[in-house]
Amino acid sequence: MTKIIGVTPRLLTEDGVVKQFVNKTYVDAMIKCGFNVIMLTLNNPNPTEVFKLCDGFIVTGGSDIDPRNYGEENNGKSKDIEHDLDTLDKLVIEYAAKSKKPMLGICRGIQSINVFMGGTLYQHIGTTHREIKYDHEVHTIKNRLLDFEENIIVNSYHHQAVKDVAPNFQAIAWHKDGTIEAIIHDELPIIALQWHPEKIFGDKVSQLIFKKFTELVNNK
């Protein structure tokens, strides 16, 4: 059977109607990896029954997380908070960790994984990491999951970032200003990235990431 990846949604309000959606780039990336894809919708009465259908998960990019989830008050810099999204991300992350199913966090996804596994965020790091399509240099270290070159070029679309890394995770990549760009779990099949590899799927770095995620899912 073709394995299934559950992808978290994001919200859009048009003409007073709230819509749940997944950007096509995430779906296309997973289809190219040979997977079926389902969107994990908000407020299901028994979300675990849906999660059980999935062989792996992607926690996607999106709006800011409520700082109360990591023990802080909003300093005015955390914007467009959607509590239902925070709740779903938390449920997905906790389920993936408990079931040991592979999980890939992208942009907000790294922030959600870090927060809901016990870490914290910088609520605002300025604008130096925003709207960079492909000129963002990141330094990496050797690790158990991703065989990156020492320096890689990626994109960047965020204004919040990992502060205190969650227990049992390690940072494996940093921007030159010290911003954490990637973390992995010490034992579980969890990879989380601050950039968007699905936007540059054919890139060498993105191919490495999605190849490893595919291996993790297929070997589960």
Coordinates of N, CA and C in Angstrom, one line a residue:
M1 N 0.8 -1.2 0.0 CA 0.0 0.0 0.0 C 0.9 1.3 0.0
T2 N 0.4 2.3 -0.7 CA 1.1 3.6 -0.7 C 1.0 4.2 0.7
K3 N 2.1 4.7 1.2 CA 2.0 5.2 2.6 C 1.5 6.6 2.5
I4 N 0.9 7.0 3.7 CA 0.2 8.3 3.8 C 0.9 9.3 4.7
I5 N 1.0 10.5 4.2 CA 1.6 11.6 5.0 C 0.5 12.6 5.4
G6 N 0.3 12.8 6.7 CA -0.6 13.8 7.2 C 0.0 15.2 7.2
V7 N -0.6 16.2 6.7 CA -0.1 17.5 6.6 C -1.0 18.5 7.3
T8 N -0.4 19.3 8.2 CA -1.2 20.2 9.0 C -1.7 21.4 8.1
P9 N -2.9 21.9 8.3 CA -3.5 23.0 7.5 C -3.1 24.3 8.0
R10 N -3.4 25.3 7.2 CA -3.4 26.7 7.6 C -4.7 27.4 7.3
L11 N -5.0 28.6 7.8 CA -6.3 29.2 7.6 C -6.2 30.4 6.8
L12 N -7.3 30.7 6.0 CA -7.5 31.8 5.2 C -8.9 32.3 5.3
T13 N -9.1 33.6 5.5 CA -10.5 34.1 5.6 C -10.8 34.9 4.3
E14 N -11.7 34.5 3.6 CA -12.1 35.2 2.3 C -13.6 35.5 2.4
D15 N -14.0 36.8 2.2 CA -15.4 37.1 2.3 C -16.1 36.6 3.5
G16 N -15.4 36.7 4.6 CA -16.0 36.2 5.9 C -16.1 34.7 6.1
V17 N -15.5 34.0 5.2 CA -15.5 32.5 5.3 C -14.1 32.0 5.6
V18 N -14.0 31.3 6.7 CA -12.7 30.7 7.1 C -12.5 29.4 6.3
K19 N -11.3 29.3 5.7 CA -11.0 28.2 4.9 C -9.7 27.5 5.4
Q20 N -9.8 26.2 5.4 CA -8.6 25.4 5.8 C -7.9 25.0 4.5
F21 N -6.6 25.1 4.4 CA -5.9 24.7 3.2 C -4.5 24.2 3.4
V22 N -3.9 23.6 2.4 CA -2.5 23.2 2.4 C -1.9 23.7 1.1
N23 N -0.7 24.4 1.3 CA -0.1 24.9 0.1 C 0.3 23.7 -0.8
K24 N 0.1 23.9 -2.1 CA 0.3 22.8 -3.1 C 1.8 22.3 -3.1
T25 N 2.7 23.2 -2.7 CA 4.1 22.8 -2.7 C 4.4 21.7 -1.8
Y26 N 3.7 21.7 -0.6 CA 3.9 20.5 0.3 C 3.4 19.2 -0.3
V27 N 2.2 19.3 -0.9 CA 1.6 18.2 -1.5 C 2.4 17.6 -2.6
D28 N 2.8 18.5 -3.5 CA 3.7 18.1 -4.6 C 4.9 17.4 -4.2
A29 N 5.6 17.9 -3.2 CA 6.8 17.3 -2.7 C 6.6 15.9 -2.2
M30 N 5.5 15.7 -1.5 CA 5.2 14.4 -0.9 C 4.8 13.4 -2.0
I31 N 4.1 13.9 -3.0 CA 3.7 13.0 -4.2 C 4.9 12.6 -4.9
K32 N 5.9 13.5 -5.1 CA 7.1 13.2 -5.8 C 8.0 12.2 -5.0
C33 N 7.7 12.2 -3.7 CA 8.4 11.2 -2.8 C 7.7 9.8 -2.9
G34 N 6.5 9.8 -3.5 CA 5.8 8.5 -3.7 C 4.7 8.3 -2.7
F35 N 4.3 9.3 -1.9 CA 3.3 9.2 -0.9 C 2.0 9.7 -1.3
N36 N 0.9 9.2 -0.7 CA -0.4 9.8 -0.7 C -0.4 10.9 0.4
V37 N -1.3 11.9 0.3 CA -1.3 13.0 1.2 C -2.7 13.3 1.7
I38 N -2.9 13.5 3.0 CA -4.2 13.9 3.5 C -3.9 15.2 4.4
M39 N -4.9 16.1 4.4 CA -4.8 17.3 5.2 C -5.5 16.9 6.6
L40 N -4.8 17.3 7.6 CA -5.3 17.1 9.0 C -6.1 18.3 9.4
T41 N -7.4 18.2 9.5 CA -8.2 19.3 9.7 C -8.4 19.6 11.2
L42 N -8.9 20.8 11.5 CA -9.0 21.3 12.8 C -10.3 20.7 13.5
N43 N -10.2 20.5 14.9 CA -11.3 20.3 15.7 C -12.0 19.0 15.5
N44 N -11.3 18.0 15.0 CA -12.0 16.7 14.8 C -12.3 16.1 16.2
P45 N -13.5 15.4 16.4 CA -13.8 14.9 17.7 C -12.9 13.8 18.2
N46 N -12.2 13.1 17.3 CA -11.3 12.1 17.7 C -10.1 12.1 16.8
P47 N -9.2 13.1 16.9 CA -8.1 13.2 15.9 C -7.2 12.1 15.9
T48 N -7.0 11.3 17.0 CA -6.1 10.2 17.0 C -6.5 9.1 15.9
E49 N -7.8 9.0 15.7 CA -8.3 8.0 14.7 C -7.8 8.5 13.3
V50 N -7.7 9.8 13.0 CA -7.2 10.2 11.8 C -5.6 10.0 11.7
F51 N -5.0 10.4 12.8 CA -3.5 10.2 12.9 C -3.1 8.8 12.7
K52 N -3.9 7.8 13.1 CA -3.5 6.4 12.9 C -3.5 6.0 11.5
L53 N -4.1 6.8 10.6 CA -4.1 6.5 9.2 C -2.8 6.8 8.6
C54 N -2.0 7.7 9.2 CA -0.8 8.3 8.7 C 0.4 7.5 9.0
D55 N 1.4 7.5 8.1 CA 2.7 6.9 8.3 C 3.7 7.9 8.6
G56 N 3.4 9.1 8.5 CA 4.4 10.2 8.8 C 3.6 11.5 8.7
F57 N 4.3 12.6 9.2 CA 3.6 13.9 9.3 C 4.5 15.0 8.8
I58 N 3.9 16.1 8.2 CA 4.6 17.3 8.0 C 3.8 18.4 8.8
V59 N 4.6 19.1 9.6 CA 4.0 20.3 10.3 C 4.5 21.5 9.5
T60 N 3.5 22.2 9.0 CA 3.8 23.2 7.9 C 4.1 24.6 8.5
G61 N 4.5 25.5 7.6 CA 4.7 26.9 7.9 C 3.4 27.6 8.2
G62 N 3.4 28.9 8.7 CA 2.2 29.6 9.0 C 2.4 30.7 10.0
S63 N 1.3 31.0 10.7 CA 1.3 32.2 11.6 C 2.0 31.9 12.9
D64 N 2.1 32.9 13.7 CA 2.9 32.7 15.0 C 2.1 31.9 16.0
I65 N 2.9 31.3 16.9 CA 2.4 30.5 18.0 C 2.1 31.4 19.2
D66 N 1.1 31.1 19.9 CA 0.8 31.8 21.2 C 2.0 31.6 22.1
P67 N 2.6 32.7 22.6 CA 3.8 32.6 23.5 C 3.4 31.9 24.8
R68 N 2.1 31.9 25.2 CA 1.8 31.3 26.4 C 2.1 29.8 26.4
N69 N 2.2 29.2 25.2 CA 2.6 27.8 25.0 C 4.0 27.6 25.5
Y70 N 4.8 28.6 25.6 CA 6.2 28.4 26.1 C 6.5 29.3 27.3
G71 N 5.4 29.7 28.0 CA 5.6 30.4 29.3 C 5.8 31.8 29.2
E72 N 5.5 32.5 28.1 CA 5.7 33.9 28.0 C 4.4 34.6 27.6
E73 N 4.3 35.9 27.9 CA 3.3 36.8 27.4 C 3.6 37.3 26.1
N74 N 2.6 37.7 25.3 CA 2.8 38.3 24.0 C 3.4 39.7 24.2
N75 N 4.6 39.9 23.6 CA 5.2 41.2 23.7 C 4.8 42.2 22.6
G76 N 3.7 41.8 21.9 CA 3.2 42.6 20.8 C 3.8 42.2 19.4
K77 N 4.8 41.3 19.5 CA 5.5 40.9 18.2 C 4.9 39.6 17.6
S78 N 4.2 38.8 18.5 CA 3.6 37.6 18.0 C 2.3 37.9 17.3
K79 N 2.2 37.7 16.0 CA 1.0 38.1 15.2 C 0.2 37.0 14.7
D80 N -1.1 37.3 14.4 CA -2.0 36.4 13.7 C -2.1 35.0 14.4
I81 N -2.1 35.0 15.7 CA -2.2 33.7 16.4 C -3.5 33.0 16.1
E82 N -3.5 31.7 15.9 CA -4.7 30.9 15.7 C -4.6 29.8 16.7
H83 N -5.4 29.9 17.7 CA -5.4 28.9 18.8 C -5.7 27.5 18.3
D84 N -6.6 27.4 17.4 CA -7.0 26.0 16.9 C -5.8 25.4 16.2
L85 N -5.0 26.2 15.5 CA -3.8 25.7 14.8 C -2.8 25.2 15.9
D86 N -2.6 26.0 16.9 CA -1.7 25.6 18.0 C -2.1 24.3 18.6
T87 N -3.4 24.1 18.8 CA -3.9 22.9 19.4 C -3.7 21.7 18.5
L88 N -3.9 21.9 17.2 CA -3.7 20.7 16.3 C -2.2 20.4 16.2
D89 N -1.4 21.4 16.0 CA 0.0 21.1 15.9 C 0.5 20.4 17.2
K90 N 0.0 20.8 18.3 CA 0.4 20.1 19.6 C 0.0 18.6 19.6
L91 N -1.2 18.4 19.1 CA -1.7 17.0 19.1 C -0.9 16.2 18.1
V92 N -0.7 16.7 16.9 CA 0.1 16.0 15.9 C 1.5 15.7 16.5
I93 N 2.2 16.7 17.0 CA 3.5 16.5 17.5 C 3.6 15.5 18.6
E94 N 2.7 15.6 19.6 CA 2.7 14.6 20.7 C 2.4 13.2 20.2
Y95 N 1.5 13.1 19.2 CA 1.2 11.8 18.7 C 2.4 11.2 17.9
A96 N 3.0 12.0 17.1 CA 4.2 11.5 16.3 C 5.3 11.0 17.3
A97 N 5.5 11.8 18.3 CA 6.6 11.5 19.3 C 6.2 10.2 20.0
K98 N 5.0 10.0 20.5 CA 4.6 8.9 21.2 C 4.6 7.6 20.3
S99 N 4.1 7.8 19.1 CA 4.0 6.6 18.2 C 5.3 6.3 17.4
K100 N 6.3 7.3 17.6 CA 7.6 7.2 16.9 C 7.5 7.2 15.4
K101 N 6.4 7.9 14.9 CA 6.3 8.0 13.4 C 7.1 9.2 12.9
P102 N 7.7 9.1 11.8 CA 8.5 10.2 11.3 C 7.7 11.5 11.1
M103 N 8.4 12.6 11.4 CA 7.8 13.9 11.3 C 8.8 14.9 10.8
L104 N 8.4 15.8 9.9 CA 9.2 16.9 9.3 C 8.5 18.2 9.6
G105 N 9.2 19.1 10.3 CA 8.7 20.4 10.6 C 9.3 21.4 9.7
I106 N 8.5 22.3 9.1 CA 9.0 23.3 8.2 C 8.5 24.7 8.6
C107 N 9.5 25.6 8.8 CA 9.3 27.0 9.2 C 8.5 27.1 10.5
R108 N 7.2 27.5 10.5 CA 6.5 27.4 11.8 C 6.6 26.0 12.4
G109 N 6.7 25.0 11.5 CA 6.8 23.6 12.0 C 8.0 23.4 12.9
I110 N 9.1 24.0 12.7 CA 10.2 23.8 13.6 C 9.9 24.5 14.9
Q111 N 9.2 25.6 14.8 CA 8.9 26.4 16.0 C 7.9 25.6 16.9
S112 N 6.8 25.0 16.2 CA 5.8 24.2 16.9 C 6.5 23.0 17.5
I113 N 7.3 22.3 16.8 CA 7.9 21.1 17.3 C 8.8 21.5 18.6
N114 N 9.5 22.5 18.4 CA 10.4 22.9 19.6 C 9.5 23.3 20.8
V115 N 8.5 24.1 20.6 CA 7.7 24.5 21.7 C 6.9 23.4 22.3
F116 N 6.3 22.6 21.5 CA 5.4 21.5 22.1 C 6.2 20.3 22.6
M117 N 7.5 20.3 22.4 CA 8.4 19.3 23.0 C 9.2 19.9 24.1
G118 N 8.9 21.2 24.5 CA 9.5 21.7 25.7 C 10.4 22.9 25.6
G119 N 10.6 23.4 24.3 CA 11.5 24.5 24.1 C 10.8 25.9 24.1
T120 N 11.6 26.9 23.7 CA 11.1 28.3 23.6 C 11.4 28.9 22.3
L121 N 10.9 30.1 22.1 CA 11.1 30.9 20.9 C 11.5 32.3 21.2
Y122 N 12.2 32.9 20.2 CA 12.3 34.4 20.1 C 11.1 34.8 19.5
Q123 N 10.4 35.8 20.1 CA 9.1 36.2 19.5 C 9.4 37.1 18.2
H124 N 10.6 37.7 18.2 CA 10.9 38.6 17.0 C 12.4 38.7 16.8
I125 N 12.9 38.4 15.7 CA 14.3 38.6 15.4 C 14.6 39.6 14.4
G126 N 13.6 40.4 14.0 CA 13.8 41.5 13.0 C 13.5 40.9 11.6
T127 N 13.9 41.6 10.6 CA 13.5 41.3 9.2 C 14.6 40.7 8.4
T128 N 15.7 40.4 9.0 CA 16.9 39.9 8.2 C 16.7 38.5 7.7
H129 N 15.7 37.8 8.1 CA 15.4 36.4 7.7 C 14.2 36.3 6.9
R130 N 13.6 37.4 6.4 CA 12.3 37.4 5.7 C 12.5 37.6 4.2
E131 N 11.7 36.9 3.4 CA 11.6 37.1 2.0 C 12.9 36.9 1.3
I132 N 13.7 35.9 1.7 CA 14.9 35.5 1.0 C 14.7 34.3 0.2
K133 N 14.6 34.4 -1.1 CA 14.2 33.3 -2.0 C 15.3 32.2 -2.1
Y134 N 16.6 32.7 -2.1 CA 17.7 31.7 -2.2 C 19.0 32.4 -2.1
D135 N 19.3 32.8 -0.9 CA 20.6 33.5 -0.7 C 20.9 33.5 0.8
H136 N 20.5 32.5 1.5 CA 20.6 32.4 2.9 C 21.6 31.4 3.3
E137 N 22.8 31.8 3.8 CA 23.8 30.8 4.1 C 23.7 30.2 5.5
V138 N 23.8 28.9 5.6 CA 23.6 28.2 6.9 C 24.8 27.3 7.1
H139 N 25.3 27.3 8.3 CA 26.4 26.5 8.7 C 25.8 25.2 9.4
T140 N 26.3 24.1 9.1 CA 25.8 22.8 9.7 C 26.9 22.0 10.4
I141 N 26.5 21.1 11.2 CA 27.4 20.2 11.8 C 27.0 18.7 11.5
K142 N 27.9 17.8 11.6 CA 27.6 16.4 11.4 C 26.6 15.9 12.4
N143 N 25.7 15.1 11.9 CA 24.6 14.6 12.7 C 24.1 13.2 12.2
R144 N 23.2 12.6 12.9 CA 22.8 11.2 12.6 C 21.8 11.1 11.5
L145 N 21.2 12.2 11.0 CA 20.2 12.1 10.1 C 20.4 12.8 8.7
L146 N 21.0 13.9 8.7 CA 21.2 14.7 7.5 C 22.7 15.0 7.2
D147 N 23.1 14.4 6.1 CA 24.5 14.5 5.7 C 24.8 15.8 4.9
F148 N 24.5 17.0 5.5 CA 24.7 18.2 4.8 C 26.2 18.5 4.6
E149 N 26.5 19.3 3.6 CA 27.8 20.0 3.5 C 27.9 21.0 4.7
E150 N 29.2 21.4 4.9 CA 29.4 22.3 6.1 C 28.7 23.6 6.0
N151 N 28.5 24.1 4.8 CA 27.8 25.3 4.5 C 26.8 25.1 3.4
I152 N 25.6 25.5 3.6 CA 24.6 25.3 2.5 C 23.8 26.6 2.3
I153 N 23.2 26.7 1.1 CA 22.4 27.9 0.8 C 20.9 27.5 0.7
V154 N 20.1 28.2 1.5 CA 18.7 27.9 1.5 C 17.9 29.2 1.4
N155 N 16.5 29.1 1.6 CA 15.7 30.3 1.6 C 15.3 30.7 3.1
S156 N 14.6 31.8 3.2 CA 14.2 32.2 4.6 C 13.0 33.1 4.5
Y157 N 12.0 32.7 5.4 CA 10.7 33.5 5.4 C 10.1 33.6 6.8
H158 N 10.9 34.0 7.8 CA 10.4 34.0 9.1 C 10.9 35.2 9.9
H159 N 10.2 35.5 11.0 CA 10.6 36.5 11.9 C 10.7 36.0 13.4
Q160 N 10.3 34.8 13.6 CA 10.5 34.1 14.9 C 11.5 33.0 14.7
A161 N 12.1 32.5 15.9 CA 13.1 31.5 15.7 C 13.2 30.7 17.1
V162 N 13.8 29.5 17.0 CA 14.1 28.7 18.2 C 15.0 29.5 19.1
K163 N 14.7 29.5 20.4 CA 15.5 30.1 21.4 C 16.2 29.0 22.2
D164 N 15.5 28.4 23.2 CA 16.0 27.3 24.0 C 15.5 26.0 23.3
V165 N 16.5 25.2 22.9 CA 16.2 23.9 22.2 C 15.5 23.0 23.2
A166 N 14.4 22.3 22.7 CA 13.7 21.4 23.5 C 14.6 20.2 24.0
P167 N 14.2 19.7 25.1 CA 15.0 18.5 25.7 C 15.0 17.4 24.6
N168 N 16.1 16.7 24.6 CA 16.3 15.5 23.7 C 16.4 15.9 22.2
F169 N 16.5 17.2 21.9 CA 16.8 17.6 20.6 C 18.2 18.3 20.5
Q170 N 18.7 18.4 19.4 CA 20.0 19.1 19.2 C 19.9 20.0 17.9
A171 N 20.5 21.2 18.0 CA 20.6 22.0 16.9 C 21.7 21.5 16.0
I172 N 21.4 21.5 14.7 CA 22.4 21.0 13.7 C 22.8 22.0 12.6
A173 N 22.1 23.2 12.7 CA 22.4 24.2 11.7 C 22.1 25.6 12.2
W174 N 22.9 26.6 11.8 CA 22.8 28.0 12.3 C 23.1 29.0 11.2
H175 N 22.4 30.1 11.2 CA 22.8 31.2 10.4 C 24.0 31.9 11.0
K176 N 24.7 32.7 10.3 CA 25.9 33.4 10.8 C 25.6 34.3 12.0
D177 N 24.3 34.7 12.1 CA 24.0 35.6 13.3 C 23.6 34.8 14.5
G178 N 23.7 33.5 14.4 CA 23.5 32.6 15.5 C 22.1 32.0 15.6
T179 N 21.2 32.4 14.7 CA 19.8 31.9 14.6 C 19.9 30.4 14.3
I180 N 19.2 29.6 15.1 CA 19.1 28.2 14.8 C 18.2 27.9 13.6
E181 N 18.7 27.1 12.7 CA 18.0 26.8 11.4 C 17.5 25.4 11.3
A182 N 18.0 24.5 12.1 CA 17.5 23.1 12.0 C 17.8 22.4 13.3
I183 N 16.9 21.5 13.7 CA 17.0 20.7 14.9 C 16.6 19.3 14.5
I184 N 17.2 18.3 15.2 CA 16.7 16.9 15.1 C 16.6 16.3 16.5
H185 N 15.7 15.3 16.6 CA 15.6 14.6 17.9 C 16.8 13.6 18.1
D186 N 17.2 13.4 19.3 CA 18.3 12.5 19.6 C 18.1 11.1 19.2
E187 N 16.8 10.6 19.2 CA 16.5 9.2 18.9 C 15.3 9.0 18.0
L188 N 14.3 9.9 18.1 CA 13.1 9.7 17.3 C 13.4 10.2 15.8
P189 N 12.5 9.8 14.9 CA 12.7 10.2 13.5 C 12.0 11.6 13.2
I190 N 12.6 12.6 13.9 CA 12.0 14.0 13.8 C 13.1 14.9 13.3
I191 N 12.8 15.6 12.2 CA 13.6 16.6 11.6 C 12.8 17.9 11.5
A192 N 13.4 19.0 11.8 CA 12.7 20.3 11.8 C 13.6 21.4 11.2
L193 N 13.1 22.1 10.3 CA 13.9 23.1 9.5 C 13.2 24.5 9.6
Q194 N 14.0 25.5 9.6 CA 13.5 26.9 9.6 C 13.2 27.3 8.2
W195 N 13.8 26.8 7.2 CA 13.6 27.2 5.8 C 12.5 26.3 5.2
H196 N 12.3 26.5 3.9 CA 11.2 25.8 3.1 C 11.8 25.0 2.0
P197 N 12.2 23.8 2.3 CA 12.8 22.9 1.2 C 11.8 22.6 0.1
E198 N 10.5 22.6 0.4 CA 9.5 22.3 -0.6 C 9.4 23.3 -1.7
K199 N 9.8 24.6 -1.4 CA 9.8 25.6 -2.4 C 10.9 25.5 -3.4
I200 N 11.9 24.7 -3.1 CA 13.1 24.5 -4.0 C 13.4 23.0 -4.0
F201 N 12.3 22.2 -4.4 CA 12.4 20.8 -4.3 C 13.6 20.2 -5.1
G202 N 13.9 20.7 -6.2 CA 15.0 20.2 -7.0 C 16.4 20.5 -6.5
D203 N 16.5 21.3 -5.6 CA 17.8 21.7 -5.0 C 18.4 20.5 -4.3
K204 N 19.8 20.5 -4.4 CA 20.5 19.4 -3.8 C 20.2 19.2 -2.3
V205 N 20.2 20.3 -1.6 CA 19.9 20.3 -0.1 C 18.5 19.7 0.1
S206 N 17.5 20.2 -0.6 CA 16.1 19.8 -0.5 C 16.0 18.3 -0.8
Q207 N 16.7 17.9 -1.8 CA 16.6 16.4 -2.2 C 17.2 15.6 -1.1
L208 N 18.2 16.0 -0.5 CA 18.8 15.2 0.7 C 17.8 15.1 1.8
I209 N 17.1 16.2 2.1 CA 16.1 16.2 3.2 C 14.9 15.3 2.9
F210 N 14.4 15.4 1.7 CA 13.2 14.6 1.3 C 13.6 13.2 1.1
K211 N 14.8 12.9 0.7 CA 15.2 11.5 0.6 C 15.3 10.9 1.9
K212 N 15.9 11.6 2.9 CA 15.9 11.0 4.3 C 14.6 10.8 4.9
F213 N 13.7 11.8 4.7 CA 12.3 11.7 5.2 C 11.6 10.5 4.6
T214 N 11.8 10.3 3.3 CA 11.2 9.2 2.6 C 11.7 7.8 3.2
E215 N 13.0 7.8 3.4 CA 13.6 6.6 4.0 C 13.0 6.3 5.4
L216 N 12.9 7.4 6.2 CA 12.4 7.2 7.6 C 11.0 6.6 7.5
V217 N 10.1 7.2 6.6 CA 8.8 6.7 6.5 C 8.7 5.3 6.0
N218 N 9.4 5.0 5.0 CA 9.4 3.7 4.3 C 10.0 2.6 5.2
N219 N 10.9 3.0 6.1 CA 11.5 2.0 7.0 C 10.8 1.8 8.3
K220 N 9.7 2.6 8.5 CA 9.0 2.6 9.8 C 8.2 1.3 9.9

